Amino acid sequence: MIPLLEVALVMLALGFLLGFVGAGGSGFIISILTVVFGYPIHTALGTALAAMFFSSFSGSVSHYREGNMELRSGVVVGLTGAAGAWISSGWSSLIPEDRLGYLTSGMLFASGLALWFRMVYVSRRPSADDDQGPVAVQNRRFWLLAPLIGFLTGSLSGLFGIGSTPFIQLGLMLLLGMSMRYAAGTTMLVIMPIALAGGAGYFTIGYLDVHLLVAVVIGTMTGAYIGAKFTKRVPQIWLKTCMVLTPMIGGAILLL
């Protein structure tokens, strides 16, 4: 069995788990590639970041068709996020591998805490808030905060190879006043240019293995598609717990 086939099979199992609990799992991908298969962490970061483009694309199409997306906000935040990801992906090469592993692990733990905070915040908002329309994009506050959200979260993604999903959603909800429904859908759109620019940045500095990327994408997307069909069979409290713990477990594996 060739190594890439082994990677694809492991990613198939990981994708099933991620699809089952509804998590992005870029941190888990990074951890498995570095700890289990021995890939350099810079290569793992670039591969995980580029792989997110494909999963985000399918999610974006679905959310757009369901009317869960604020297109103009997503474009503004996504493009500024792409700029941040492109710049910070170059910074990643300046950080030694061992130190980058610790920093990425810390960011994964922070992602788990951000997911927990998002759940608490959403649980305290009136349910009617999910029906409110898209935010206004004409005022000065929007044009100040939207690019800021994009650039900061994009920079985190490019530097650490993570999706920054909880940070993007919190920014859209807390700073732009989006409902959870629109924040979830718009975030999928935001991640696409971030993942594309960040992946391209890692490719230009030699840290993106295209063959490895193909194996990861085939495995995770196939597994996630199957795993998502079993999500309704699990109690909500289990799903929420797994969503918070998934990035943290990935961070813990990186510390091994």
PDB file of C-alpha atoms in Angstrom:
ATOM      1  CA  MET A   1       0.000   0.000   0.000  1.00  0.00           C
ATOM      2  CA  ILE A   2       1.516   3.310  -1.054  1.00  0.00           C
ATOM      3  CA  PRO A   3       1.734   6.090   1.563  1.00  0.00           C
ATOM      4  CA  LEU A   4      -0.731   8.405  -0.204  1.00  0.00           C
ATOM      5  CA  LEU A   5      -3.312   5.627  -0.262  1.00  0.00           C
ATOM      6  CA  GLU A   6      -2.799   5.217   3.469  1.00  0.00           C
ATOM      7  CA  VAL A   7      -3.276   8.960   3.913  1.00  0.00           C
ATOM      8  CA  ALA A   8      -6.514   8.865   1.883  1.00  0.00           C
ATOM      9  CA  LEU A   9      -7.888   5.961   3.956  1.00  0.00           C
ATOM     10  CA  VAL A  10      -7.056   7.658   7.259  1.00  0.00           C
ATOM     11  CA  MET A  11      -8.586  10.887   5.992  1.00  0.00           C
ATOM     12  CA  LEU A  12     -11.687   8.933   4.964  1.00  0.00           C
ATOM     13  CA  ALA A  13     -12.131   7.814   8.578  1.00  0.00           C
ATOM     14  CA  LEU A  14     -11.337  11.306   9.866  1.00  0.00           C
ATOM     15  CA  GLY A  15     -13.746  12.854   7.361  1.00  0.00           C
ATOM     16  CA  PHE A  16     -16.495  10.515   8.565  1.00  0.00           C
ATOM     17  CA  LEU A  17     -15.957  11.723  12.131  1.00  0.00           C
ATOM     18  CA  LEU A  18     -15.844  15.385  11.108  1.00  0.00           C
ATOM     19  CA  GLY A  19     -18.956  15.084   8.961  1.00  0.00           C
ATOM     20  CA  PHE A  20     -20.680  13.256  11.799  1.00  0.00           C
ATOM     21  CA  VAL A  21     -20.121  16.059  14.334  1.00  0.00           C
ATOM     22  CA  GLY A  22     -20.225  18.937  11.824  1.00  0.00           C
ATOM     23  CA  ALA A  23     -16.668  20.154  12.421  1.00  0.00           C
ATOM     24  CA  GLY A  24     -14.176  21.573   9.935  1.00  0.00           C
ATOM     25  CA  GLY A  25     -11.233  19.666  11.341  1.00  0.00           C
ATOM     26  CA  SER A  26      -8.287  21.428   9.705  1.00  0.00           C
ATOM     27  CA  GLY A  27      -6.421  21.173  13.018  1.00  0.00           C
ATOM     28  CA  PHE A  28      -7.020  17.437  13.128  1.00  0.00           C
ATOM     29  CA  ILE A  29      -5.737  17.124   9.555  1.00  0.00           C
ATOM     30  CA  ILE A  30      -2.579  19.025  10.498  1.00  0.00           C
ATOM     31  CA  SER A  31      -2.057  16.846  13.572  1.00  0.00           C
ATOM     32  CA  ILE A  32      -2.501  13.550  11.706  1.00  0.00           C
ATOM     33  CA  LEU A  33      -0.227  14.576   8.840  1.00  0.00           C
ATOM     34  CA  THR A  34       2.570  15.660  11.168  1.00  0.00           C
ATOM     35  CA  VAL A  35       2.349  13.183  14.060  1.00  0.00           C
ATOM     36  CA  VAL A  36       1.124  10.032  12.268  1.00  0.00           C
ATOM     37  CA  PHE A  37       2.644  10.416   8.799  1.00  0.00           C
ATOM     38  CA  GLY A  38       5.648  12.563   9.654  1.00  0.00           C
ATOM     39  CA  TYR A  39       5.073  15.404   7.193  1.00  0.00           C
ATOM     40  CA  PRO A  40       6.770  18.738   8.045  1.00  0.00           C
ATOM     41  CA  ILE A  41       4.317  21.019   9.811  1.00  0.00           C
ATOM     42  CA  HIS A  42       4.671  23.746   7.165  1.00  0.00           C
ATOM     43  CA  THR A  43       3.563  21.252   4.498  1.00  0.00           C
ATOM     44  CA  ALA A  44       0.714  20.063   6.727  1.00  0.00           C
ATOM     45  CA  LEU A  45      -0.457  23.650   7.273  1.00  0.00           C
ATOM     46  CA  GLY A  46      -0.442  24.441   3.558  1.00  0.00           C
ATOM     47  CA  THR A  47      -2.252  21.211   2.689  1.00  0.00           C
ATOM     48  CA  ALA A  48      -4.950  21.631   5.359  1.00  0.00           C
ATOM     49  CA  LEU A  49      -5.537  25.248   4.361  1.00  0.00           C
ATOM     50  CA  ALA A  50      -5.836  24.456   0.647  1.00  0.00           C
ATOM     51  CA  ALA A  51      -8.142  21.497   1.381  1.00  0.00           C
ATOM     52  CA  MET A  52     -10.597  23.842   3.093  1.00  0.00           C
ATOM     53  CA  PHE A  53     -11.318  25.527  -0.232  1.00  0.00           C
ATOM     54  CA  PHE A  54     -13.045  22.422  -1.553  1.00  0.00           C
ATOM     55  CA  SER A  55     -15.162  21.734   1.520  1.00  0.00           C
ATOM     56  CA  SER A  56     -16.081  25.428   1.786  1.00  0.00           C
ATOM     57  CA  PHE A  57     -17.093  25.541  -1.873  1.00  0.00           C
ATOM     58  CA  SER A  58     -19.696  22.808  -1.497  1.00  0.00           C
ATOM     59  CA  GLY A  59     -20.940  24.365   1.751  1.00  0.00           C
ATOM     60  CA  SER A  60     -21.180  27.816   0.137  1.00  0.00           C
ATOM     61  CA  VAL A  61     -23.309  26.568  -2.737  1.00  0.00           C
ATOM     62  CA  SER A  62     -25.689  24.871  -0.334  1.00  0.00           C
ATOM     63  CA  HIS A  63     -26.027  27.907   1.963  1.00  0.00           C
ATOM     64  CA  TYR A  64     -26.513  30.269  -0.972  1.00  0.00           C
ATOM     65  CA  ARG A  65     -29.350  28.158  -2.348  1.00  0.00           C
ATOM     66  CA  GLU A  66     -30.952  28.069   1.094  1.00  0.00           C
ATOM     67  CA  GLY A  67     -30.766  31.872   1.402  1.00  0.00           C
ATOM     68  CA  ASN A  68     -28.422  31.748   4.405  1.00  0.00           C
ATOM     69  CA  MET A  69     -25.747  34.036   2.961  1.00  0.00           C
ATOM     70  CA  GLU A  70     -25.139  37.790   2.887  1.00  0.00           C
ATOM     71  CA  LEU A  71     -23.229  37.907  -0.366  1.00  0.00           C
ATOM     72  CA  ARG A  72     -21.793  41.439  -0.277  1.00  0.00           C
ATOM     73  CA  SER A  73     -20.517  41.106   3.285  1.00  0.00           C
ATOM     74  CA  GLY A  74     -18.991  37.735   2.446  1.00  0.00           C
ATOM     75  CA  VAL A  75     -17.147  39.167  -0.533  1.00  0.00           C
ATOM     76  CA  VAL A  76     -15.714  42.110   1.437  1.00  0.00           C
ATOM     77  CA  VAL A  77     -14.638  40.011   4.420  1.00  0.00           C
ATOM     78  CA  GLY A  78     -13.405  37.188   2.191  1.00  0.00           C
ATOM     79  CA  LEU A  79     -11.247  39.347  -0.089  1.00  0.00           C
ATOM     80  CA  THR A  80      -9.582  41.180   2.784  1.00  0.00           C
ATOM     81  CA  GLY A  81      -9.165  37.808   4.472  1.00  0.00           C
ATOM     82  CA  ALA A  82      -7.456  36.498   1.347  1.00  0.00           C
ATOM     83  CA  ALA A  83      -4.983  39.381   1.540  1.00  0.00           C
ATOM     84  CA  GLY A  84      -4.244  38.530   5.162  1.00  0.00           C
ATOM     85  CA  ALA A  85      -3.833  34.814   4.392  1.00  0.00           C
ATOM     86  CA  TRP A  86      -1.489  35.498   1.471  1.00  0.00           C
ATOM     87  CA  ILE A  87       0.749  37.746   3.577  1.00  0.00           C
ATOM     88  CA  SER A  88       0.814  35.571   6.709  1.00  0.00           C
ATOM     89  CA  SER A  89       1.481  32.342   4.795  1.00  0.00           C
ATOM     90  CA  GLY A  90       4.869  33.835   3.944  1.00  0.00           C
ATOM     91  CA  TRP A  91       5.500  34.628   7.607  1.00  0.00           C
ATOM     92  CA  SER A  92       4.954  30.979   8.489  1.00  0.00           C
ATOM     93  CA  SER A  93       8.206  29.958   6.805  1.00  0.00           C
ATOM     94  CA  LEU A  94      10.114  32.237   9.183  1.00  0.00           C
ATOM     95  CA  ILE A  95       8.926  30.308  12.259  1.00  0.00           C
ATOM     96  CA  PRO A  96      10.912  27.177  13.251  1.00  0.00           C
ATOM     97  CA  GLU A  97       8.947  23.910  12.995  1.00  0.00           C
ATOM     98  CA  ASP A  98       8.918  23.090  16.710  1.00  0.00           C
ATOM     99  CA  ARG A  99       7.775  26.571  17.680  1.00  0.00           C
ATOM    100  CA  LEU A 100       5.144  26.664  14.935  1.00  0.00           C
ATOM    101  CA  GLY A 101       3.764  23.363  16.225  1.00  0.00           C
ATOM    102  CA  TYR A 102       3.268  24.822  19.699  1.00  0.00           C
ATOM    103  CA  LEU A 103       1.722  28.014  18.322  1.00  0.00           C
ATOM    104  CA  THR A 104      -0.679  26.097  16.091  1.00  0.00           C
ATOM    105  CA  SER A 105      -1.637  23.883  19.022  1.00  0.00           C
ATOM    106  CA  GLY A 106      -2.415  26.967  21.085  1.00  0.00           C
ATOM    107  CA  MET A 107      -4.573  28.381  18.305  1.00  0.00           C
ATOM    108  CA  LEU A 108      -6.538  25.125  18.117  1.00  0.00           C
ATOM    109  CA  PHE A 109      -7.272  25.312  21.827  1.00  0.00           C
ATOM    110  CA  ALA A 110      -8.340  28.942  21.328  1.00  0.00           C
ATOM    111  CA  SER A 111     -10.617  27.816  18.489  1.00  0.00           C
ATOM    112  CA  GLY A 112     -12.316  25.348  20.807  1.00  0.00           C
ATOM    113  CA  LEU A 113     -12.895  28.063  23.392  1.00  0.00           C
ATOM    114  CA  ALA A 114     -14.242  30.394  20.696  1.00  0.00           C
ATOM    115  CA  LEU A 115     -16.676  27.679  19.575  1.00  0.00           C
ATOM    116  CA  TRP A 116     -17.856  27.277  23.156  1.00  0.00           C
ATOM    117  CA  PHE A 117     -18.322  31.041  23.535  1.00  0.00           C
ATOM    118  CA  ARG A 118     -20.255  31.161  20.249  1.00  0.00           C
ATOM    119  CA  MET A 119     -22.626  28.445  21.481  1.00  0.00           C
ATOM    120  CA  VAL A 120     -23.202  30.266  24.756  1.00  0.00           C
ATOM    121  CA  TYR A 121     -23.776  33.555  22.919  1.00  0.00           C
ATOM    122  CA  VAL A 122     -26.234  32.014  20.465  1.00  0.00           C
ATOM    123  CA  SER A 123     -28.156  30.223  23.241  1.00  0.00           C
ATOM    124  CA  ARG A 124     -28.790  33.574  24.936  1.00  0.00           C
ATOM    125  CA  ARG A 125     -30.065  35.361  21.842  1.00  0.00           C
ATOM    126  CA  PRO A 126     -33.792  35.377  21.075  1.00  0.00           C
ATOM    127  CA  SER A 127     -34.677  32.710  18.527  1.00  0.00           C
ATOM    128  CA  ALA A 128     -36.362  35.384  16.436  1.00  0.00           C
ATOM    129  CA  ASP A 129     -32.940  36.892  15.735  1.00  0.00           C
ATOM    130  CA  ASP A 130     -32.215  34.109  13.259  1.00  0.00           C
ATOM    131  CA  ASP A 131     -34.956  35.458  11.017  1.00  0.00           C
ATOM    132  CA  GLN A 132     -33.601  38.992  10.800  1.00  0.00           C
ATOM    133  CA  GLY A 133     -32.363  40.090   7.395  1.00  0.00           C
ATOM    134  CA  PRO A 134     -28.849  40.812   6.188  1.00  0.00           C
ATOM    135  CA  VAL A 135     -26.870  43.655   7.716  1.00  0.00           C
ATOM    136  CA  ALA A 136     -26.642  47.021   5.995  1.00  0.00           C
ATOM    137  CA  VAL A 137     -23.457  47.459   3.988  1.00  0.00           C
ATOM    138  CA  GLN A 138     -23.780  51.161   3.317  1.00  0.00           C
ATOM    139  CA  ASN A 139     -22.680  52.653   6.611  1.00  0.00           C
ATOM    140  CA  ARG A 140     -19.194  53.645   7.742  1.00  0.00           C
ATOM    141  CA  ARG A 141     -19.166  51.119  10.583  1.00  0.00           C
ATOM    142  CA  PHE A 142     -19.474  48.242   8.127  1.00  0.00           C
ATOM    143  CA  TRP A 143     -16.623  49.449   5.909  1.00  0.00           C
ATOM    144  CA  LEU A 144     -14.417  49.832   8.980  1.00  0.00           C
ATOM    145  CA  LEU A 145     -15.182  46.527  10.685  1.00  0.00           C
ATOM    146  CA  ALA A 146     -15.751  44.115   7.788  1.00  0.00           C
ATOM    147  CA  PRO A 147     -12.231  44.479   6.315  1.00  0.00           C
ATOM    148  CA  LEU A 148     -10.788  44.289   9.838  1.00  0.00           C
ATOM    149  CA  ILE A 149     -12.582  40.992  10.531  1.00  0.00           C
ATOM    150  CA  GLY A 150     -11.410  39.628   7.201  1.00  0.00           C
ATOM    151  CA  PHE A 151      -7.775  40.630   7.497  1.00  0.00           C
ATOM    152  CA  LEU A 152      -7.339  39.434  11.079  1.00  0.00           C
ATOM    153  CA  THR A 153      -9.052  36.059  10.609  1.00  0.00           C
ATOM    154  CA  GLY A 154      -7.368  35.564   7.232  1.00  0.00           C
ATOM    155  CA  SER A 155      -3.988  36.232   8.815  1.00  0.00           C
ATOM    156  CA  LEU A 156      -4.681  33.611  11.479  1.00  0.00           C
ATOM    157  CA  SER A 157      -5.655  31.096   8.808  1.00  0.00           C
ATOM    158  CA  GLY A 158      -2.603  31.739   6.663  1.00  0.00           C
ATOM    159  CA  LEU A 159      -0.173  31.602   9.571  1.00  0.00           C
ATOM    160  CA  PHE A 160      -1.558  28.563  11.387  1.00  0.00           C
ATOM    161  CA  GLY A 161      -3.414  26.679   8.638  1.00  0.00           C
ATOM    162  CA  ILE A 162      -6.714  26.784  10.535  1.00  0.00           C
ATOM    163  CA  GLY A 163     -10.106  27.723   9.177  1.00  0.00           C
ATOM    164  CA  SER A 164     -10.796  30.423  11.809  1.00  0.00           C
ATOM    165  CA  THR A 165     -14.491  29.546  11.458  1.00  0.00           C
ATOM    166  CA  PRO A 166     -15.484  30.381  15.070  1.00  0.00           C
ATOM    167  CA  PHE A 167     -13.561  33.665  14.945  1.00  0.00           C
ATOM    168  CA  ILE A 168     -15.175  34.676  11.650  1.00  0.00           C
ATOM    169  CA  GLN A 169     -18.655  33.814  12.902  1.00  0.00           C
ATOM    170  CA  LEU A 170     -18.134  35.692  16.151  1.00  0.00           C
ATOM    171  CA  GLY A 171     -16.913  38.719  14.231  1.00  0.00           C
ATOM    172  CA  LEU A 172     -19.912  38.672  11.919  1.00  0.00           C
ATOM    173  CA  MET A 173     -22.352  38.304  14.820  1.00  0.00           C
ATOM    174  CA  LEU A 174     -20.780  40.556  17.446  1.00  0.00           C
ATOM    175  CA  LEU A 175     -19.387  43.336  15.232  1.00  0.00           C
ATOM    176  CA  LEU A 176     -21.689  43.301  12.195  1.00  0.00           C
ATOM    177  CA  GLY A 177     -24.833  42.172  13.995  1.00  0.00           C
ATOM    178  CA  MET A 178     -25.563  39.145  11.797  1.00  0.00           C
ATOM    179  CA  SER A 179     -27.876  36.416  12.966  1.00  0.00           C
ATOM    180  CA  MET A 180     -26.405  32.946  13.454  1.00  0.00           C
ATOM    181  CA  ARG A 181     -28.136  31.759  10.301  1.00  0.00           C
ATOM    182  CA  TYR A 182     -26.492  34.365   8.069  1.00  0.00           C
ATOM    183  CA  ALA A 183     -23.160  34.181   9.918  1.00  0.00           C
ATOM    184  CA  ALA A 184     -22.924  30.424   9.324  1.00  0.00           C
ATOM    185  CA  GLY A 185     -23.655  30.692   5.607  1.00  0.00           C
ATOM    186  CA  THR A 186     -21.548  33.789   5.010  1.00  0.00           C
ATOM    187  CA  THR A 187     -18.566  32.229   6.793  1.00  0.00           C
ATOM    188  CA  MET A 188     -18.497  29.435   4.209  1.00  0.00           C
ATOM    189  CA  LEU A 189     -18.099  32.071   1.490  1.00  0.00           C
ATOM    190  CA  VAL A 190     -15.449  33.953   3.467  1.00  0.00           C
ATOM    191  CA  ILE A 191     -13.283  30.854   3.912  1.00  0.00           C
ATOM    192  CA  MET A 192     -13.086  30.152   0.156  1.00  0.00           C
ATOM    193  CA  PRO A 193     -10.817  33.069  -0.872  1.00  0.00           C
ATOM    194  CA  ILE A 194      -8.888  32.753   2.395  1.00  0.00           C
ATOM    195  CA  ALA A 195      -8.136  29.081   1.751  1.00  0.00           C
ATOM    196  CA  LEU A 196      -7.332  29.722  -1.905  1.00  0.00           C
ATOM    197  CA  ALA A 197      -4.946  32.612  -1.206  1.00  0.00           C
ATOM    198  CA  GLY A 198      -3.332  30.906   1.765  1.00  0.00           C
ATOM    199  CA  GLY A 199      -2.864  27.663  -0.155  1.00  0.00           C
ATOM    200  CA  ALA A 200      -1.367  29.587  -3.073  1.00  0.00           C
ATOM    201  CA  GLY A 201       0.962  31.364  -0.661  1.00  0.00           C
ATOM    202  CA  TYR A 202       2.239  28.073   0.738  1.00  0.00           C
ATOM    203  CA  PHE A 203       2.603  26.730  -2.809  1.00  0.00           C
ATOM    204  CA  THR A 204       4.827  29.630  -3.878  1.00  0.00           C
ATOM    205  CA  ILE A 205       7.216  29.010  -0.982  1.00  0.00           C
ATOM    206  CA  GLY A 206       7.302  25.250  -1.607  1.00  0.00           C
ATOM    207  CA  TYR A 207       5.119  24.021   1.263  1.00  0.00           C
ATOM    208  CA  LEU A 208       2.146  22.611  -0.653  1.00  0.00           C
ATOM    209  CA  ASP A 209       2.312  18.991  -1.831  1.00  0.00           C
ATOM    210  CA  VAL A 210      -0.308  18.695  -4.589  1.00  0.00           C
ATOM    211  CA  HIS A 211      -0.424  14.892  -4.501  1.00  0.00           C
ATOM    212  CA  LEU A 212      -0.887  14.944  -0.734  1.00  0.00           C
ATOM    213  CA  LEU A 213      -3.615  17.559  -1.148  1.00  0.00           C
ATOM    214  CA  VAL A 214      -5.513  15.310  -3.576  1.00  0.00           C
ATOM    215  CA  ALA A 215      -5.341  12.383  -1.125  1.00  0.00           C
ATOM    216  CA  VAL A 216      -6.556  14.555   1.768  1.00  0.00           C
ATOM    217  CA  VAL A 217      -9.409  16.097  -0.241  1.00  0.00           C
ATOM    218  CA  ILE A 218     -10.661  12.775  -1.608  1.00  0.00           C
ATOM    219  CA  GLY A 219     -10.548  11.151   1.818  1.00  0.00           C
ATOM    220  CA  THR A 220     -12.079  13.926   3.911  1.00  0.00           C
ATOM    221  CA  MET A 221     -14.816  14.961   1.482  1.00  0.00           C
ATOM    222  CA  THR A 222     -15.938  11.375   0.910  1.00  0.00           C
ATOM    223  CA  GLY A 223     -15.899  10.595   4.615  1.00  0.00           C
ATOM    224  CA  ALA A 224     -17.657  13.836   5.563  1.00  0.00           C
ATOM    225  CA  TYR A 225     -20.433  13.206   3.030  1.00  0.00           C
ATOM    226  CA  ILE A 226     -21.115   9.787   4.551  1.00  0.00           C
ATOM    227  CA  GLY A 227     -20.704  10.890   8.149  1.00  0.00           C
ATOM    228  CA  ALA A 228     -23.114  13.826   7.784  1.00  0.00           C
ATOM    229  CA  LYS A 229     -25.920  11.372   7.091  1.00  0.00           C
ATOM    230  CA  PHE A 230     -25.644  10.038  10.660  1.00  0.00           C
ATOM    231  CA  THR A 231     -25.629  13.398  12.447  1.00  0.00           C
ATOM    232  CA  LYS A 232     -29.333  13.369  13.343  1.00  0.00           C
ATOM    233  CA  ARG A 233     -28.853  10.142  15.286  1.00  0.00           C
ATOM    234  CA  VAL A 234     -26.728  11.869  17.943  1.00  0.00           C
ATOM    235  CA  PRO A 235     -28.099  14.020  20.833  1.00  0.00           C
ATOM    236  CA  GLN A 236     -27.402  17.739  20.421  1.00  0.00           C
ATOM    237  CA  ILE A 237     -25.357  17.944  23.605  1.00  0.00           C
ATOM    238  CA  TRP A 238     -22.976  15.302  22.251  1.00  0.00           C
ATOM    239  CA  LEU A 239     -22.576  17.139  18.979  1.00  0.00           C
ATOM    240  CA  LYS A 240     -21.855  20.450  20.678  1.00  0.00           C
ATOM    241  CA  THR A 241     -19.346  18.817  23.007  1.00  0.00           C
ATOM    242  CA  CYS A 242     -17.567  17.120  20.106  1.00  0.00           C
ATOM    243  CA  MET A 243     -17.444  20.370  18.125  1.00  0.00           C
ATOM    244  CA  VAL A 244     -15.667  22.119  21.001  1.00  0.00           C
ATOM    245  CA  LEU A 245     -13.332  19.207  21.764  1.00  0.00           C
ATOM    246  CA  THR A 246     -12.344  18.416  18.159  1.00  0.00           C
ATOM    247  CA  PRO A 247      -9.892  21.325  17.657  1.00  0.00           C
ATOM    248  CA  MET A 248      -8.611  20.890  21.197  1.00  0.00           C
ATOM    249  CA  ILE A 249      -7.853  17.197  20.610  1.00  0.00           C
ATOM    250  CA  GLY A 250      -6.063  18.158  17.417  1.00  0.00           C
ATOM    251  CA  GLY A 251      -4.011  20.664  19.409  1.00  0.00           C
ATOM    252  CA  ALA A 252      -3.213  18.035  22.037  1.00  0.00           C
ATOM    253  CA  ILE A 253      -1.993  15.590  19.368  1.00  0.00           C
ATOM    254  CA  LEU A 254       0.374  18.262  18.033  1.00  0.00           C
ATOM    255  CA  LEU A 255       2.014  18.439  21.474  1.00  0.00           C
ATOM    256  CA  LEU A 256       2.952  14.722  21.383  1.00  0.00           C
TER     257      LEU A 256
END
